[in-house]
Amino acid sequence: MSFTKQEIDHWKQQYPLLKDITNLNPVIWLNPKKKRMEEIDSLPISKKDMEEAAQLWERFAPYLAKEFPDTTETKGIVESDLRKVQSAKEGLNQRYGTQIEGSLYLKCDHDLPIAGSIKARGGVYEVLQHAEQLALNAGMITKEDNYEKFSSDAFKDFFHNYSIGVGSTGNLALSIGIIGAKLGFHVSVYMSADAKQWKKDLLRSKGATVHEFEGDFSEAITAGREQTKQNPDAYFVDDEDSKHLFLGYSVAAFRLQQQLKEQQIQVDEEHPLFLYLPCGVGGSPGGIAFGVKMLFGDHVHCFFVEPTHSPSVLIGLMTGLKEKVSVQDFGIDNLTEGDGLAVGRPSSFASSISEKLISGIYTLEDPDLFKLLTLLADTEKVFVEPSATAGLLGPGNVMKSTYLEENNLQEEQATHIVWTTGGALVPQEEMKDFYNKGKKLWSEG
Ligand SMILES: *Cc1c(COP(=O)(O)O)cnc(C)c1O
C-alpha cells in the first residue's frame, strides 16, 4: 500500500516532528498514548502467557543443556549477564557531554548462548514451541517427560519430515537456522541480498538453505511467507506478526527481575528503572517492554531506539498507522549498517501492545553506532555489533528531553539498562573493522 502526497502532507502537518524525521535528523519522541498500568484494560496477551512461556523454556532446558555446550553451565537456561559499566558511563559523559548520575548497566544479550544475539530469546523460543506442538500432536511426548528425548534419533527423524521458513536480515535467521537444524528440521532462510556474507556462510554450514532477494527485508519476508505456505508441512516464522517471538522475548523480564534482586538494585517510585532497547520490527523491544511493565508497572520506563534511516516503529506509532505505513512511504531509504534495525515496516502484533506501554523512541545516526562500539570496547572491553550499541545514547537523550520533568523523576537515583542486543557471532576480522571505523570517526571529531 502507498499513500498520496496529500495524505503524507497532512500527517506532516499533524505531526511536526515528522519534518525532522524525514530530514533524517536524530529526534526523541515521547509517547502521548502511554497509559498508566491501572488504565490498561486489555492487551492481546497476559502475564499468564508469559509465565507459560517461561515454563516451556524450563521444559526444554535439559535438551538445550545437552545440545548446546554454552548453556551447560546454566543448566540449559538461555540468559545473559546484567553488568554495571561505570567506565562506559564516564566515557559517555566525557565524550558526549552528558551528565548521567544514575547507575548504568548493560544487559548483555550480545553474549547470549546459541545465537549470540537477542534472537536467542524470540527465535529459539518460537522453534521450540513449534517442535513441542508437533511432538505433542504426534503423541511422542507429554509435558511431564524429560525433554532430553528431543536429542534422540527418533525425534530428529520425525522433524526431518517438516520444514521451517523465515525471512530475515540476519540474526533471526541465525537463531532459527541453528535451533531448527539441530532439532532436525529443514530450514529455509529468505534474506535480502545485502545480508552479511558471513551470516549466509554460517547458516549454510549449519545445513540451512539460503534464498537471497533483491530489495529489502519486507520483500524477503513476503517471498518467504508465500513459498513456505505452499508446503503443508512447513511453518513460517513471521517477524512481522508473531506472538510467539514476542512471548519468547518477554521471559527476559522474569530473569531481569531476579538479577536486579541479586544485585540489590531497587526499583520503585524513587528509583526508576530505564530500559533502552534497539528496535527493528519492534518484536524484541516490545516483548521485553511488555514483560517488565507486567512486573515493575509504572516504575519502569522503556525507550526504543532506531536508526535515523529506519524509523519504522517511530512513524508507525506516532501516526497510529502502525504496520500500514513504511518508512519508504515517507521517502526514507531504510539503509543502515545496524543489522537487525534495517526494518521499513513495524510488526503489527508488537505495535498494538507497545503503543500503550512505551515511554518513547529516539533515533540516532549510523556513525554513532560505530563511535559507541569503539567507546564501549575502550572503556569496558566489551565488543558488540553496531546495532547493539544504540541504547547507549538513551540516558543522555532522555535527560535532554522533557520526560523526567513531566514524570517527576529523579535521574540521580535511576538505574539505566542499555540492552546490548548482538555481537557474539560476529567474526573477529569484521569486529576489528567496526572498531577501526569508530576509532577513525572519533579522530575526525
Ligand atoms: C533483531 C534485532 C534487534 C531488534 O529486534 P526486533 O524484534 O526486530 O525489533 C535489535 N538488535 C539486534 C542485534 C537484532 O538482531
XYZ file of C-alpha atoms and ligand atoms in Angstrom:
460
model
C 0.000 0.000 0.000
C 1.177 3.520 -0.571
C -0.202 6.939 0.188
C -0.983 10.074 -1.805
C 1.148 13.167 -1.451
C -1.844 14.849 0.165
C -2.098 12.241 2.865
C 1.622 12.435 3.569
C 1.471 16.243 3.760
C -1.490 16.002 6.081
C 0.441 13.818 8.518
C 3.445 16.067 8.344
C 1.231 18.937 9.379
C -0.408 16.973 12.127
C 2.906 15.652 13.479
C 5.544 18.378 13.099
C 8.305 16.040 14.323
C 7.906 14.196 11.007
C 9.774 17.016 9.352
C 12.916 16.266 11.333
C 12.351 12.565 10.887
C 12.107 12.787 7.097
C 15.140 15.104 7.059
C 16.954 12.227 8.828
C 17.753 14.298 11.913
C 18.047 12.411 15.210
C 14.938 13.003 17.304
C 13.339 11.939 20.550
C 9.604 11.305 20.601
C 7.655 10.929 23.818
C 4.624 8.679 23.516
C 1.405 10.597 24.267
C -0.601 7.352 24.223
C 1.354 5.723 27.031
C -1.031 4.541 29.731
C -0.557 4.013 33.416
C -0.841 0.320 34.160
C -4.131 0.730 36.035
C -5.634 2.366 32.937
C -4.883 -0.567 30.676
C -7.866 -2.881 30.467
C -6.974 -5.282 27.728
C -3.932 -6.461 25.855
C -3.840 -9.386 23.425
C -1.616 -11.305 25.835
C -1.338 -11.617 29.585
C 1.137 -12.247 32.352
C -0.129 -15.812 32.382
C 1.010 -16.283 28.763
C 4.407 -15.029 29.818
C 4.526 -17.490 32.719
C 3.617 -20.324 30.371
C 6.377 -19.247 28.009
C 8.824 -19.364 30.923
C 7.649 -22.896 31.704
C 8.231 -24.001 28.124
C 11.813 -22.751 28.365
C 12.189 -24.802 31.547
C 10.861 -27.966 29.935
C 13.427 -27.623 27.175
C 16.337 -26.780 29.490
C 17.624 -30.393 29.736
C 17.589 -30.632 25.932
C 19.395 -27.309 25.443
C 21.993 -28.158 28.107
C 22.721 -31.370 26.274
C 22.868 -29.965 22.735
C 24.460 -26.553 23.332
C 27.622 -26.659 25.439
C 27.417 -22.894 26.023
C 24.280 -23.499 28.110
C 25.631 -26.392 30.193
C 26.792 -24.138 32.985
C 23.353 -22.553 33.357
C 21.694 -25.986 33.038
C 20.066 -25.113 29.753
C 18.765 -21.690 30.718
C 19.460 -19.195 27.934
C 20.382 -15.998 29.759
C 22.879 -13.134 29.751
C 24.597 -11.093 32.463
C 23.482 -7.792 33.888
C 26.683 -5.848 34.168
C 27.449 -2.488 35.769
C 29.516 -0.288 33.462
C 30.905 2.651 35.411
C 33.736 3.332 32.947
C 31.372 3.407 29.990
C 29.221 5.894 31.884
C 32.223 8.134 32.463
C 33.231 7.709 28.832
C 29.779 8.722 27.640
C 29.676 11.741 29.923
C 33.077 12.822 28.708
C 32.641 12.165 25.018
C 29.013 13.168 24.609
C 28.983 15.956 27.189
C 26.187 14.358 29.198
C 25.782 14.293 32.963
C 24.451 10.879 33.744
C 24.466 10.356 37.508
C 22.299 7.271 37.880
C 23.837 3.814 37.502
C 24.478 2.422 34.066
C 24.189 -1.279 33.282
C 24.421 -3.443 30.210
C 22.026 -6.301 29.696
C 24.482 -8.444 27.773
C 22.352 -10.163 25.143
C 25.260 -9.742 22.725
C 26.628 -12.700 24.646
C 23.540 -14.921 24.733
C 24.271 -18.590 24.106
C 23.116 -20.476 20.995
C 22.687 -17.466 18.683
C 24.843 -14.640 20.069
C 22.016 -12.128 19.885
C 18.669 -11.253 21.377
C 17.117 -13.592 18.778
C 18.214 -16.463 21.019
C 15.155 -15.474 23.051
C 12.430 -14.983 20.442
C 13.672 -17.124 17.572
C 14.721 -20.125 19.640
C 11.509 -19.944 21.644
C 9.275 -19.959 18.575
C 11.004 -23.020 17.108
C 10.885 -24.853 20.451
C 7.190 -24.209 20.888
C 6.529 -25.401 17.330
C 8.597 -28.556 17.871
C 6.791 -29.245 21.125
C 3.413 -28.817 19.461
C 4.299 -31.270 16.682
C 5.646 -33.816 19.172
C 2.585 -33.481 21.430
C 0.202 -33.866 18.489
C 2.059 -36.970 17.351
C 1.850 -38.433 20.851
C 5.631 -38.634 21.077
C 5.886 -36.720 24.328
C 3.954 -35.342 27.277
C 4.788 -32.125 29.078
C 5.871 -34.172 32.105
C 8.597 -36.044 30.179
C 12.268 -35.223 30.258
C 12.841 -33.228 27.074
C 16.306 -34.662 26.578
C 14.283 -37.012 24.392
C 14.338 -34.340 21.696
C 18.001 -35.250 21.131
C 17.195 -38.795 20.077
C 17.355 -40.033 16.501
C 13.657 -40.844 16.613
C 12.845 -37.164 17.161
C 15.340 -35.952 14.580
C 13.901 -38.352 12.012
C 10.424 -37.155 12.880
C 11.260 -33.436 12.473
C 13.026 -34.240 9.242
C 9.559 -34.516 7.715
C 8.911 -30.844 8.443
C 10.257 -27.511 7.248
C 10.626 -24.091 8.785
C 10.880 -20.889 6.763
C 11.991 -17.468 7.943
C 12.613 -14.090 6.345
C 15.418 -12.168 7.992
C 18.161 -9.605 7.705
C 20.444 -11.961 9.582
C 20.195 -12.547 13.289
C 16.716 -14.028 13.306
C 17.770 -16.379 10.521
C 20.810 -17.424 12.554
C 18.749 -18.287 15.584
C 16.087 -20.201 13.612
C 18.705 -21.893 11.446
C 20.791 -23.044 14.406
C 17.993 -24.398 16.619
C 15.852 -25.609 13.702
C 18.633 -27.614 12.086
C 19.715 -29.008 15.464
C 16.234 -30.416 16.060
C 16.210 -31.963 12.589
C 14.001 -29.553 10.610
C 14.678 -28.439 7.060
C 15.257 -24.707 7.401
C 14.830 -22.270 4.515
C 16.017 -18.729 5.072
C 14.853 -15.812 2.919
C 17.335 -12.961 3.119
C 17.828 -9.639 1.466
C 20.818 -9.800 -0.865
C 22.715 -7.234 1.213
C 22.740 -9.518 4.277
C 26.275 -10.158 5.551
C 28.213 -12.883 3.755
C 29.464 -14.479 6.975
C 25.879 -14.908 8.160
C 24.916 -16.672 4.932
C 28.023 -18.879 5.157
C 27.359 -19.769 8.781
C 23.738 -20.651 8.010
C 24.738 -22.880 5.116
C 27.316 -24.597 7.326
C 24.505 -25.409 9.791
C 22.534 -27.042 6.991
C 20.033 -24.264 6.247
C 19.060 -23.327 2.682
C 19.604 -19.633 1.978
C 17.455 -17.813 -0.611
C 18.529 -14.280 -1.462
C 16.291 -11.443 -2.615
C 16.963 -8.059 -4.144
C 15.139 -5.277 -2.380
C 14.695 -5.012 1.325
C 13.732 -7.184 4.215
C 9.988 -6.781 3.767
C 10.184 -8.297 0.301
C 12.265 -11.189 1.578
C 9.625 -11.832 4.240
C 6.788 -11.688 1.699
C 8.540 -14.099 -0.651
C 9.403 -16.428 2.211
C 5.885 -16.407 3.575
C 4.409 -17.263 0.162
C 6.864 -20.013 -0.663
C 6.577 -21.557 2.806
C 2.765 -21.565 2.656
C 2.821 -23.775 -0.442
C 4.148 -26.647 1.657
C 1.604 -28.035 4.147
C 4.386 -29.425 6.345
C 6.137 -26.101 6.601
C 5.929 -23.463 9.322
C 6.762 -19.819 8.760
C 8.310 -17.682 11.490
C 6.732 -14.338 10.717
C 8.772 -11.485 12.123
C 6.118 -9.000 11.018
C 3.358 -10.558 13.081
C 4.472 -13.112 15.637
C 3.012 -13.654 19.065
C 5.465 -16.471 19.799
C 8.552 -14.381 19.128
C 7.055 -11.728 21.367
C 6.424 -14.165 24.212
C 9.895 -15.649 23.884
C 11.367 -12.188 24.386
C 9.060 -11.326 27.248
C 10.521 -14.036 29.509
C 13.653 -11.866 29.795
C 11.690 -9.784 32.292
C 11.497 -12.573 34.890
C 15.208 -13.158 34.584
C 15.978 -9.452 34.835
C 13.808 -9.184 37.927
C 15.858 -11.947 39.517
C 19.154 -10.306 38.565
C 18.069 -6.941 39.936
C 17.177 -8.643 43.192
C 20.515 -10.455 43.355
C 22.396 -7.232 42.744
C 20.195 -5.393 45.239
C 19.024 -2.836 42.732
C 15.860 -1.149 43.894
C 13.029 -0.317 41.541
C 10.275 1.884 42.955
C 8.860 5.382 42.850
C 12.138 6.965 43.979
C 14.305 4.568 41.994
C 13.024 4.496 38.431
C 14.269 1.887 36.006
C 15.020 2.911 32.424
C 15.417 0.443 29.578
C 16.919 1.348 26.210
C 16.043 -1.184 23.555
C 17.297 -1.288 19.942
C 14.302 -1.696 17.675
C 13.765 -3.335 14.274
C 10.214 -4.581 13.707
C 9.583 -3.913 17.380
C 9.198 -7.530 18.498
C 12.170 -7.882 20.818
C 11.907 -4.444 22.441
C 8.120 -4.828 22.580
C 8.229 -8.253 24.199
C 10.736 -7.111 26.792
C 8.843 -3.888 27.465
C 5.636 -5.875 27.929
C 7.388 -8.219 30.344
C 8.954 -5.547 32.516
C 5.759 -3.496 32.588
C 3.925 -6.578 33.889
C 6.497 -6.916 36.670
C 7.503 -3.354 37.538
C 4.481 -1.395 36.328
C 4.826 2.362 36.181
C 8.305 2.357 37.756
C 9.897 1.110 34.567
C 10.316 3.382 31.561
C 11.024 1.811 28.176
C 12.583 3.658 25.280
C 13.108 2.145 21.837
C 15.973 3.188 19.562
C 16.007 3.229 15.768
C 18.467 4.441 13.144
C 17.533 7.759 11.508
C 17.261 5.865 8.200
C 14.859 3.202 9.566
C 12.416 4.865 11.973
C 9.610 2.433 11.167
C 8.162 1.860 14.622
C 8.520 5.564 15.406
C 6.480 6.592 12.353
C 4.045 3.724 12.869
C 3.278 4.604 16.487
C 3.391 8.350 16.104
C 0.875 8.410 13.254
C -1.092 5.490 14.679
C -0.820 3.778 11.270
C 1.445 1.046 12.683
C 2.061 -1.774 10.178
C 0.117 0.070 7.483
C 2.936 2.524 6.966
C 6.550 2.087 5.885
C 9.492 4.476 6.080
C 9.620 4.370 2.281
C 6.144 5.955 2.201
C 7.838 8.989 3.735
C 10.746 8.913 1.305
C 13.163 7.383 3.819
C 15.565 4.815 2.343
C 15.841 2.228 5.158
C 19.585 1.940 4.602
C 21.582 1.459 7.782
C 24.567 -0.526 8.973
C 22.604 -1.523 12.055
C 21.848 -5.169 11.244
C 18.515 -6.119 12.727
C 17.390 -2.495 12.748
C 17.073 -2.036 8.978
C 13.344 -2.556 9.013
C 10.954 -0.429 6.973
C 7.649 -1.607 8.440
C 6.701 -2.355 12.052
C 5.302 -5.626 13.407
C 1.536 -5.396 13.746
C 1.339 -7.665 16.786
C 4.052 -5.855 18.727
C 2.954 -2.335 17.780
C -0.538 -2.663 19.180
C 0.945 -3.503 22.577
C 3.953 -1.170 22.592
C 1.662 1.714 21.720
C 0.241 1.640 25.237
C 3.363 0.781 27.189
C 6.445 2.531 25.942
C 7.676 5.927 27.048
C 9.166 6.967 23.742
C 11.537 6.369 20.860
C 14.701 8.158 19.825
C 16.736 7.856 16.675
C 20.463 8.004 16.118
C 22.791 8.306 13.144
C 24.865 5.427 11.829
C 28.259 6.973 12.658
C 27.244 6.973 16.327
C 26.748 3.201 16.187
C 30.434 2.802 15.372
C 31.626 5.513 17.730
C 29.701 3.900 20.575
C 31.068 0.488 19.634
C 34.600 1.812 19.982
C 33.771 3.674 23.179
C 32.341 0.537 24.755
C 35.319 -1.544 23.656
C 37.818 1.009 25.014
C 36.089 1.596 28.331
C 34.793 -1.891 29.147
C 36.492 -4.326 26.766
C 33.016 -5.294 25.631
C 32.617 -5.933 21.916
C 29.126 -5.800 20.440
C 27.769 -5.343 16.938
C 26.951 -1.799 15.778
C 23.172 -2.032 16.242
C 23.651 -3.282 19.789
C 25.214 -0.006 20.894
C 22.200 2.156 20.059
C 20.863 2.202 23.614
C 23.961 3.907 24.991
C 22.692 7.318 23.927
C 19.458 6.703 25.819
C 20.203 8.234 29.217
C 21.600 11.406 27.658
C 18.709 11.752 25.217
C 16.055 11.223 27.845
C 17.739 13.769 30.130
C 17.742 16.320 27.307
C 14.012 15.803 26.781
C 11.144 16.909 28.993
C 10.444 13.347 30.121
C 11.978 13.453 33.594
C 10.316 16.706 34.471
C 6.926 15.708 33.082
C 7.004 12.494 35.054
C 8.513 13.913 38.198
C 11.536 11.631 38.116
C 14.961 11.952 39.731
C 17.757 10.818 37.447
C 20.377 10.581 40.228
C 18.610 7.576 41.716
C 17.759 5.947 38.418
C 19.025 2.676 37.026
C 19.686 2.796 33.290
C 19.843 -0.513 31.463
C 21.222 -0.492 27.959
C 20.230 -3.674 26.166
C 23.176 -4.814 24.033
C 21.388 -6.985 21.525
C 24.012 -8.805 19.477
C 27.598 -9.467 18.584
C 28.984 -12.780 19.855
C 28.926 -14.483 16.453
C 30.493 -11.604 14.505
C 33.820 -12.831 13.065
C 36.894 -11.204 14.584
C 38.028 -9.586 11.347
C 34.631 -7.971 10.926
C 34.656 -6.732 14.528
C 38.086 -5.229 14.028
C 36.799 -3.288 11.029
C 33.867 -1.971 13.066
C 36.220 -0.912 15.848
C 38.602 0.846 13.482
C 35.738 2.597 11.782
C 34.624 4.020 15.134
C 38.180 4.997 16.025
C 38.513 6.881 12.762
C 35.203 8.675 13.277
C 36.304 9.857 16.740
C 39.612 11.135 15.393
C 37.732 13.117 12.731
C 35.828 14.778 15.559
C 16.587 -8.216 15.699
C 17.484 -7.307 16.391
C 17.015 -6.174 17.041
C 15.578 -5.720 17.022
O 14.581 -6.681 17.234
P 13.152 -6.516 16.544
O 12.332 -7.611 17.084
O 13.356 -6.641 15.066
O 12.655 -5.155 16.888
C 17.940 -5.383 17.697
N 19.248 -5.675 17.700
C 19.731 -6.773 17.084
C 21.191 -7.046 17.135
C 18.873 -7.618 16.416
O 19.358 -8.687 15.791
